[in-house]
Coordinates of C-alpha atoms in Angstrom, one line a residue:
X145 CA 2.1 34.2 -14.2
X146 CA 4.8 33.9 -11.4
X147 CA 8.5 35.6 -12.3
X148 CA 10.0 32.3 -12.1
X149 CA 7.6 30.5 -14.6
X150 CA 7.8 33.5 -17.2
X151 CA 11.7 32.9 -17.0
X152 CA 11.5 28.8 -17.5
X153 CA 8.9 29.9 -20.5
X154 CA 10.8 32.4 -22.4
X155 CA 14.5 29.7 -21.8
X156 CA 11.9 27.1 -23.1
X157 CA 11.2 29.1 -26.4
X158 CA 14.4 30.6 -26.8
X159 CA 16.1 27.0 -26.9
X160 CA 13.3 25.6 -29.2
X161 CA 13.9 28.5 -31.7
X162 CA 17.5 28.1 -31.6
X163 CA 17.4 24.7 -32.6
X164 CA 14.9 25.7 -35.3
X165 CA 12.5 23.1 -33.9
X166 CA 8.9 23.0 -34.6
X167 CA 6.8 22.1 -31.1
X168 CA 5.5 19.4 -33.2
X169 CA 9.2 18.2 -33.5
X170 CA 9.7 18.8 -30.0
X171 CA 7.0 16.9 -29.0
X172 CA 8.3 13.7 -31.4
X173 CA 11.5 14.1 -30.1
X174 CA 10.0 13.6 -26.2
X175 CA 9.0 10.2 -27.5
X176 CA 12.3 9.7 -29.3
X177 CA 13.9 10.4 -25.8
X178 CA 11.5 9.1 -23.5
X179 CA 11.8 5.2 -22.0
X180 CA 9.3 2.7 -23.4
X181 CA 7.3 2.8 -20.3
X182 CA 7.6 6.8 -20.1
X183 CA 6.3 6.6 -23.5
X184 CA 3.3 4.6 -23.0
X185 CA 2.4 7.0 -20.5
X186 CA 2.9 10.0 -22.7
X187 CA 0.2 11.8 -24.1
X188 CA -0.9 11.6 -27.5
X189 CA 0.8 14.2 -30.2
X190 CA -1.7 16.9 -30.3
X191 CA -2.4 17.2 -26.6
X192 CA 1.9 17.0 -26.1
X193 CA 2.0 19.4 -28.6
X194 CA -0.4 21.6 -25.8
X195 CA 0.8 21.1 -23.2
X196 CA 4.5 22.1 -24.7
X197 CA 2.7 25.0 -25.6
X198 CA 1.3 25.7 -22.3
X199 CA 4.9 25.4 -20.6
X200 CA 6.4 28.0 -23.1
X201 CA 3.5 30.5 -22.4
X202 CA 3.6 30.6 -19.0
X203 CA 1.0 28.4 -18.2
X204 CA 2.2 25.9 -16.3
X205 CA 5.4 24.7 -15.4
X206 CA 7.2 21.1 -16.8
X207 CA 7.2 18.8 -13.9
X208 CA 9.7 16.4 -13.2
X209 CA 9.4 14.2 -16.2
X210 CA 9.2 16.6 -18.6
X211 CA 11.9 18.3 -17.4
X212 CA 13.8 15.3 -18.0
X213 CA 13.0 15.1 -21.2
X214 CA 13.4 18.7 -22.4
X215 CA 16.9 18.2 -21.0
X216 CA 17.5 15.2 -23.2
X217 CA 16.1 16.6 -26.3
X218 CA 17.7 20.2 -26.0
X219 CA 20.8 18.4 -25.0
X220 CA 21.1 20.6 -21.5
X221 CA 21.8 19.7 -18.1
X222 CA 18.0 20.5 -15.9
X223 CA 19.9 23.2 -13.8
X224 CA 21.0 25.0 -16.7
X225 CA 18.0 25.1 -18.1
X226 CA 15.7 25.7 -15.3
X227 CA 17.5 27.4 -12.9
X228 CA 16.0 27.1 -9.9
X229 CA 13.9 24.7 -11.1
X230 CA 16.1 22.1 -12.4
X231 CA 16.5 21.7 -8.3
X232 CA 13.1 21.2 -7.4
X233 CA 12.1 18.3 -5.1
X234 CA 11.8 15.0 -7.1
X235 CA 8.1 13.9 -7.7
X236 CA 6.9 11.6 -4.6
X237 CA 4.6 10.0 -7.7
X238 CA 7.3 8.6 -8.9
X239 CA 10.1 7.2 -6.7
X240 CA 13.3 5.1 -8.0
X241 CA 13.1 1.4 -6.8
X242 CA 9.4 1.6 -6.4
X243 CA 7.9 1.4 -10.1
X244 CA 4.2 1.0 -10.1
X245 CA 2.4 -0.6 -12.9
X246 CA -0.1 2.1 -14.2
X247 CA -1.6 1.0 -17.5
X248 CA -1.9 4.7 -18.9
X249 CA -4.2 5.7 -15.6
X250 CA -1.6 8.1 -14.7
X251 CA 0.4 10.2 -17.4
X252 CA 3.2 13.0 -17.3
X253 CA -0.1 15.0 -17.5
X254 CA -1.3 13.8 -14.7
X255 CA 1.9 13.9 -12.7
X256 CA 2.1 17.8 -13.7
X257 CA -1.3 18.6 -12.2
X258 CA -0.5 16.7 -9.1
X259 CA 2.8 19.1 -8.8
X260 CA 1.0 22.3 -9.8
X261 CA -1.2 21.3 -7.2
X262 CA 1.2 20.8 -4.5
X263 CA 2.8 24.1 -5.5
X264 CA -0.8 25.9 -5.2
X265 CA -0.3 26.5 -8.9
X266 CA -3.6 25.5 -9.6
X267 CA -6.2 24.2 -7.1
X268 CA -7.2 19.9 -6.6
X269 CA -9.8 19.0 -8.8
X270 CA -10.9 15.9 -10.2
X271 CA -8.6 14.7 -12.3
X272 CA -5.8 15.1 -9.1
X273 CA -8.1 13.1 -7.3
X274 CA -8.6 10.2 -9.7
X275 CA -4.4 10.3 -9.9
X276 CA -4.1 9.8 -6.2
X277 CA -6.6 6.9 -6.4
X278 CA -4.7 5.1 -9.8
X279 CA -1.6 5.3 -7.5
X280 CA -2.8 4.3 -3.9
X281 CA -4.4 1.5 -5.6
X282 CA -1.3 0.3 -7.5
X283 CA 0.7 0.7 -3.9
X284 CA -1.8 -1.5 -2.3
X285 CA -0.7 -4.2 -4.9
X286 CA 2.9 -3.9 -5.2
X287 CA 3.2 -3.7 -1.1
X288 CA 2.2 -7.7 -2.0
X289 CA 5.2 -8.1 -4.1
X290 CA 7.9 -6.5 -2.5
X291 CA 6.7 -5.8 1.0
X292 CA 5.5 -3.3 3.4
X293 CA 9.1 -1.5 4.2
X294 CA 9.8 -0.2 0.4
X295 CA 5.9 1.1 -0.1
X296 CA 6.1 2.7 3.5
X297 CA 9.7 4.3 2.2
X298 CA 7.3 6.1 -0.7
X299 CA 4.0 6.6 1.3
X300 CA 5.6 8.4 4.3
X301 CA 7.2 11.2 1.1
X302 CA 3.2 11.0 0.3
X303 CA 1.3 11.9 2.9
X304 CA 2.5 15.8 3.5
X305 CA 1.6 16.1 0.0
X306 CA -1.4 14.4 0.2
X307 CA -2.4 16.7 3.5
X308 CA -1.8 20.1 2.0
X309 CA -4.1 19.2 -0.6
X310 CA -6.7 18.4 2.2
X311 CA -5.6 21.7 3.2
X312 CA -6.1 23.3 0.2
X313 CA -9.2 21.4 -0.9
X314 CA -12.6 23.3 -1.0
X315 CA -15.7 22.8 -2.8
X316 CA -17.2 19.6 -4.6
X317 CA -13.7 18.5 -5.0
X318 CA -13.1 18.5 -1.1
X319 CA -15.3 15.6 -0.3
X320 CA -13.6 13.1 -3.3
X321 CA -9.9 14.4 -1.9
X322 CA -10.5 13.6 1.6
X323 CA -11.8 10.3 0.8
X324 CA -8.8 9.2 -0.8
X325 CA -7.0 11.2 1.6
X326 CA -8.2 9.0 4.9
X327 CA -7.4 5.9 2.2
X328 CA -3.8 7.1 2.1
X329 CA -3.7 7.4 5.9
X330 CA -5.1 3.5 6.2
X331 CA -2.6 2.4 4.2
X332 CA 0.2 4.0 6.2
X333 CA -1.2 2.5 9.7
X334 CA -1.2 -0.7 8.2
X335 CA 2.4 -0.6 6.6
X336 CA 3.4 0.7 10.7
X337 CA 2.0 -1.9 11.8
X338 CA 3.7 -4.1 9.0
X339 CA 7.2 -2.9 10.1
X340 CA 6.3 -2.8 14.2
X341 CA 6.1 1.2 14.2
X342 CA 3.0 1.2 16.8
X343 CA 3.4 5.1 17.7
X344 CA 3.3 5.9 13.9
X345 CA 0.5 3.5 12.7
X346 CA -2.0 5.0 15.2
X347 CA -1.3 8.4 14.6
X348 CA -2.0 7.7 10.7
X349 CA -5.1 5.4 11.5
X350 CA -6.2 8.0 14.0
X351 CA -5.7 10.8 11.1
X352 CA -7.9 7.9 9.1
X353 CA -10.5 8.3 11.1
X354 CA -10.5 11.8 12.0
X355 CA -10.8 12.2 7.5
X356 CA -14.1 10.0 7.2
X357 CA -15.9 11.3 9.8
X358 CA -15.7 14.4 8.3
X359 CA -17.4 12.8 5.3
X360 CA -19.6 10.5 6.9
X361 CA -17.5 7.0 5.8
X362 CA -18.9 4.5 8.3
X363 CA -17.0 1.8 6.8
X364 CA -13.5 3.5 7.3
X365 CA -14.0 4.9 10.9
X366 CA -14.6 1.0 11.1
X367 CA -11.5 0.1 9.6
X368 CA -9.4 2.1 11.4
X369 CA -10.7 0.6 14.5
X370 CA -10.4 -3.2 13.2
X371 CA -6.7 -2.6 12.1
X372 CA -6.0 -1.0 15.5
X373 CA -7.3 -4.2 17.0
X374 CA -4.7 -6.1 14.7
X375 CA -2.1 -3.2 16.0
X376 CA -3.4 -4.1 20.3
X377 CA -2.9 -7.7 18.5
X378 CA 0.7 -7.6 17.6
X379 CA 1.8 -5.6 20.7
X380 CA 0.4 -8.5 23.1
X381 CA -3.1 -5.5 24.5
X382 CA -5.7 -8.7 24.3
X383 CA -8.3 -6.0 26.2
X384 CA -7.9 -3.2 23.4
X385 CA -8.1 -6.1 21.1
X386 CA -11.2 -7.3 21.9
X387 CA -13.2 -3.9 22.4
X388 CA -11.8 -2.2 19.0
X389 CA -12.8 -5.3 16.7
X390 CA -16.4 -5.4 18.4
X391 CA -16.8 -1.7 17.9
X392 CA -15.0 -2.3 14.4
X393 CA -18.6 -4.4 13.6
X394 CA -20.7 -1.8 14.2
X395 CA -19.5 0.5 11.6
X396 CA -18.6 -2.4 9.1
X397 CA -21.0 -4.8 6.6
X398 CA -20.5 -7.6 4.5
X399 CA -16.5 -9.0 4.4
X400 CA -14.9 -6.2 6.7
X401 CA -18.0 -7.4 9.2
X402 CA -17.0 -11.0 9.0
X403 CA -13.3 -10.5 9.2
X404 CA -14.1 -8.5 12.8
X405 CA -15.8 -11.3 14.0
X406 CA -12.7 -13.5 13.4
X407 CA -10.5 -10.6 15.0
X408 CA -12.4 -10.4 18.4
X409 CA -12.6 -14.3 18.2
X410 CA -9.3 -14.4 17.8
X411 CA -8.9 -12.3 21.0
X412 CA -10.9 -14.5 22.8
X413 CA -8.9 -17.5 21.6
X414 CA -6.0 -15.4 23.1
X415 CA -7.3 -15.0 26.9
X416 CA -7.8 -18.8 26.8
X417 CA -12.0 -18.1 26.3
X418 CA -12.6 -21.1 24.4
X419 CA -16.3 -20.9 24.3
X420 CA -16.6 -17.5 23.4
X421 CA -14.1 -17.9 20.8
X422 CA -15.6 -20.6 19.6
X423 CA -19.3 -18.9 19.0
X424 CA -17.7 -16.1 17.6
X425 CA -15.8 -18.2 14.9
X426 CA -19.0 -19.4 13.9
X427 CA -20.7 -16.6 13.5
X428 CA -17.3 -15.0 11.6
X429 CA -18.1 -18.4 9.0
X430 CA -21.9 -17.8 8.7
X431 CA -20.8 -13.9 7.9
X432 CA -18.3 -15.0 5.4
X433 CA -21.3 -17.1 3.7
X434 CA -23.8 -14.5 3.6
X435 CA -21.7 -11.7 2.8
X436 CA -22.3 -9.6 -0.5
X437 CA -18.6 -9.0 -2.4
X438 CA -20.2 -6.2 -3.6
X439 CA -20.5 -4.1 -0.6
X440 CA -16.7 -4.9 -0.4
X441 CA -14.7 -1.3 -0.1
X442 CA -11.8 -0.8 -2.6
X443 CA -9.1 -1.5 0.2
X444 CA -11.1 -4.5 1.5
X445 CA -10.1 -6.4 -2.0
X446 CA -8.6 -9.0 -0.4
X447 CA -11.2 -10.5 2.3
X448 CA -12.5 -11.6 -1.5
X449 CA -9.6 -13.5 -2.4
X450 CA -10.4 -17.2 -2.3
X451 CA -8.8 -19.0 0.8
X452 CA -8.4 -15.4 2.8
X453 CA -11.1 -15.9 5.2
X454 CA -10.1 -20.0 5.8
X455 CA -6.5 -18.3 6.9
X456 CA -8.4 -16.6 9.3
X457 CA -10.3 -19.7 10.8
X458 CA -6.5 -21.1 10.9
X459 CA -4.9 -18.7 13.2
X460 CA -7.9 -18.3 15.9
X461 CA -8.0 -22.6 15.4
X462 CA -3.9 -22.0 16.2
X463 CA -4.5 -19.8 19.7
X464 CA -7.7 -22.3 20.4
X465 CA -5.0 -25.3 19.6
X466 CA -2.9 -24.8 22.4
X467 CA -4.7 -27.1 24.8
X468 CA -6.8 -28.3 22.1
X469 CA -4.8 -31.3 19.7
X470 CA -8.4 -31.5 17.9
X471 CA -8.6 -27.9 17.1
X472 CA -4.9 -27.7 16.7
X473 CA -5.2 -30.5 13.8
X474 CA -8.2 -28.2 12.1
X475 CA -5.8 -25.0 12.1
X476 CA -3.4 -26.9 9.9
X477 CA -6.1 -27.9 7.6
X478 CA -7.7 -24.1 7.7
X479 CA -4.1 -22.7 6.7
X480 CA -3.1 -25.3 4.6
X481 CA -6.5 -24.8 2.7
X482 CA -6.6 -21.3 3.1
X483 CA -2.6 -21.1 1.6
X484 CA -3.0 -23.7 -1.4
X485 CA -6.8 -21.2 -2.8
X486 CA -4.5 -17.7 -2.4
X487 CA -3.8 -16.4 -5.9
X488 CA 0.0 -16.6 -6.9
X489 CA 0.5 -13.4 -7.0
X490 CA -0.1 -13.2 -3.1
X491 CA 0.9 -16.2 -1.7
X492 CA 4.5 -14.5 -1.8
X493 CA 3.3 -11.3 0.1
X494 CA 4.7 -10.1 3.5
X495 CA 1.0 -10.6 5.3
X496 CA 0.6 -14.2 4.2
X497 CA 4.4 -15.3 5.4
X498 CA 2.5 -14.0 8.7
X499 CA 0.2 -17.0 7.7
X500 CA 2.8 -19.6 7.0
X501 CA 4.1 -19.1 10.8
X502 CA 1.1 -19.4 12.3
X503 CA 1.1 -22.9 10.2
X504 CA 4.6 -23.6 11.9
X505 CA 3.3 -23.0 15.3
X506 CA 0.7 -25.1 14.6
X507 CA 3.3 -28.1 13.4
X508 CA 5.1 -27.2 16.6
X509 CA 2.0 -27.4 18.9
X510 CA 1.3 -31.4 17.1
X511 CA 5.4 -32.3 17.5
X512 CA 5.8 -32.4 13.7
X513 CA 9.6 -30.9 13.7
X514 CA 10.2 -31.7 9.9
X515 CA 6.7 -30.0 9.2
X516 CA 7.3 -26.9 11.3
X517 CA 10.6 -26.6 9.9
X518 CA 9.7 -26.3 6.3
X519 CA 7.0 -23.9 7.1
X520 CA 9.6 -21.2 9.0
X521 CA 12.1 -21.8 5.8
X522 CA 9.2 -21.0 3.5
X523 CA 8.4 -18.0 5.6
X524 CA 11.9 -16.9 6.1
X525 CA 12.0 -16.8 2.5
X526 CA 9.2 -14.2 1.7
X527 CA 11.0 -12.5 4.4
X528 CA 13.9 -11.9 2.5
X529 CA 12.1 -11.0 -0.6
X530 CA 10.0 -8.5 1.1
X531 CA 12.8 -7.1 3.2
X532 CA 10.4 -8.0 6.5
X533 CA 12.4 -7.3 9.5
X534 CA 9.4 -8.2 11.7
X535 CA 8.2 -11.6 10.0
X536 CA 11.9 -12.3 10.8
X537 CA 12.1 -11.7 14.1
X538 CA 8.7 -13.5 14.8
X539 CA 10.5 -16.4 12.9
X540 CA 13.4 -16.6 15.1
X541 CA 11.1 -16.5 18.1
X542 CA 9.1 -19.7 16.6
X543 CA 12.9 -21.1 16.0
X544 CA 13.9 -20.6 19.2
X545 CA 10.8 -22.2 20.8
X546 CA 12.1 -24.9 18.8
X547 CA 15.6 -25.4 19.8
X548 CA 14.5 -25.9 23.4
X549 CA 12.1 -28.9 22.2
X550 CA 14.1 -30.4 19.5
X551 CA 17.9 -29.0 20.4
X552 CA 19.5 -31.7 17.7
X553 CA 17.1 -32.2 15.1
X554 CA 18.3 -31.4 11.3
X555 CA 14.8 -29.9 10.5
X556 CA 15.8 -27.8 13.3
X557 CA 19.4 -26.7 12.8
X558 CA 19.4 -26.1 9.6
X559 CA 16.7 -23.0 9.8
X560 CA 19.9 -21.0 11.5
X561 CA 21.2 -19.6 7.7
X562 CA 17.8 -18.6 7.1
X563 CA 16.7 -16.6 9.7
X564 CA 19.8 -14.4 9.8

């Protein structure tokens, strides 16, 4: 037992047994104290009732939460009752303005193994692991409801935690943490890429990669190159494009397989190589048919969403549109389609505003000004929500393409409020 956790236990006893407090009443008085969602998430009596006896022998220390609570019930400010500890470094699990939506798959228990961890109190083992997987998952979710920016905010506090337990990892337990490990590092290259941080996004898909070949996780190496083929995408590199979405498909099976073929026929689409965008998109379609949803990886979750992959057919039928009215007409039925099948719950996210202006561009490729206008307004709208700088600036640039066509036109001038 460390100096400092011998002096938090014997203040933790001392101010029990001055209070004349049972640790049964302590413990009831933690749920007294605690929020109605803390509570939920609380143990049940007899294992609080541990784990309060573990903090006042020495055992481990309280993390954040219970901190906050010992200072409620005992009535104390946390730096007067931990010391040094009442300043420790707020738990990146749990950050203000980011709640995430557990269910009970990650406790104050939980939370204090992850931080005893992170100290080197105690060493990863499974039960961290299976916390950092309740959370990621629950991140990938909420980035759908309030944007890419916010979840990036908490991820990029993440990751150095998440590393020095790679770092610290050994054993059976080593292979599980650096799974979730290279999971964590996907996610942040595709929230970079979200915002328009290029340099950044690599450098976490790059440390993606460099994580499952370490474990042998074909399917990620994959992933890292298809979402660095969406990154060569969005920074106009049609070349890179191309070559990372068709190495992407060897490493990839099922609906991560399919969506590469739409990447690289999107890329085709993009150079103005009709044909071989075309026979790409229908392979892409005849992968889509065949594919099994169960060889689907936990991050791929939403090439299985109904209407995902007939977005896809929309935006390479929007680059093929261009010189094409016929194809042009099929990306608005693709994206229309694709938009009306996406769950609720998603048809509000950052990625499928991306979507909606590809729809607009479309209107605007057919002359439909009223059509194309309503499509940037409903864009501009999840771009607000979800705090999106980039959707907005890719909105003004569909605006502005626009005003030089229809300088006058109400459905025009009236997008100006919105895209500020």
């Amino acid at each position: 037992m460390s100096v400092d956790n011998a002096r938090v236990a014997a203040r933790l006893r001392a101010e029990r047994k001055k209070r004349r407090m049972t640790v049964q009443a302590v413990a009831e008085a933690f749920r007294d104290h605690a929020t109605e969602r803390d509570r939920q998430r609380l143990p049940k009596l007899k294992d609080l009732c541990r784990t309060i006896r573990g903090h006042e022998a020495g055992e481990h220390p309280p993390g954040p939460r219970y901190r906050m609570l010992y200072a409620a019930v005992y009535d104390m400010a946390e730096d007067d009752l931990f010391g040094e500890h009442g300043n420790a470094q707020a738990s990146p699990w749990r950050v203000s303005g980011v709640e995430l939506e557990l269910n009970g798959r990650f406790t104050f228990d939980d939370e204090d193994r992850l931080v005893q961890a992170t100290r080197r109190i105690t060493r990863p083992d499974s039960h961290v692991v299976e916390s950092l997987a309740a959370i990621l998952a629950e991140q990938r979710r909420l980035e759908d409801a309030v944007g890419s920016a916010p979840v990036l905010r908490v991820v990029r506090m993440q990751l150095p935690v998440v590393q020095q337990l790679v770092a610290e990892a050994r054993g059976q337990v080593r292979p599980k943490l650096v799974d979730v490990a290279a999971q964590w590092a996907q996610f942040s290259g595709w929230l970079n890429i979200a915002v328009g941080d290029a340099s950044a996004a690599r450098m976490s898909l790059d440390r993606a990669a460099e994580h499952a070949e370490e474990i042998g996780d074909a399917a990620m190496v994959g992933t890292a190159l298809s979402w660095k083929a969406y990154l060569a995408e969005r920074i106009g590199q049609i070349g890179p494009m191309v070559g990372m979405a068709r190495a992407a498909q060897r490493n990839r099976i099922g609906p991560g397989h399919a969506y590469d073929l739409f990447l690289e026929a999107r890329g085709h689409a993009l150079a103005g190589e009709s044909r071989e965008a075309e026979r790409l998109l229908g392979e892409a379609q005849t992968a889509v048919a065949n594919a099994e949803p169960a060889s689907a990886k936990p991050w791929e979750y939403y090439y299985l969403e109904p209407g995902f992959f007939a977005l896809e057919a929309g935006v390479t039928n929007v680059y093929l549109g261009r010189n094409d009215p016929k194809r042009n007409a099929e990306a608005v039925e693709y994206l229309m389609e694709g938009l009306a099948e996406l769950p609720t719950a998603m048809r509000g996210a950052e990625w499928a505003g991306e979507y909606i202006a590809h729809q607009a561009v479309a209107h605007f490729q057919a002359s439909e000004a009223e059509a194309a206008g309503a499509a940037v307004l409903e864009a501009a709208r999840i771009a607000h929500a979800t705090s999106s700088e980039s959707l907005l600036r890719r909105l003004r640039g569909i605006h502005s393409r626009m005003s030089e066509k229809w300088p006058t036109d109400p459905a025009v001038t009236v997008l100006l409020d919105a895209l500020r």
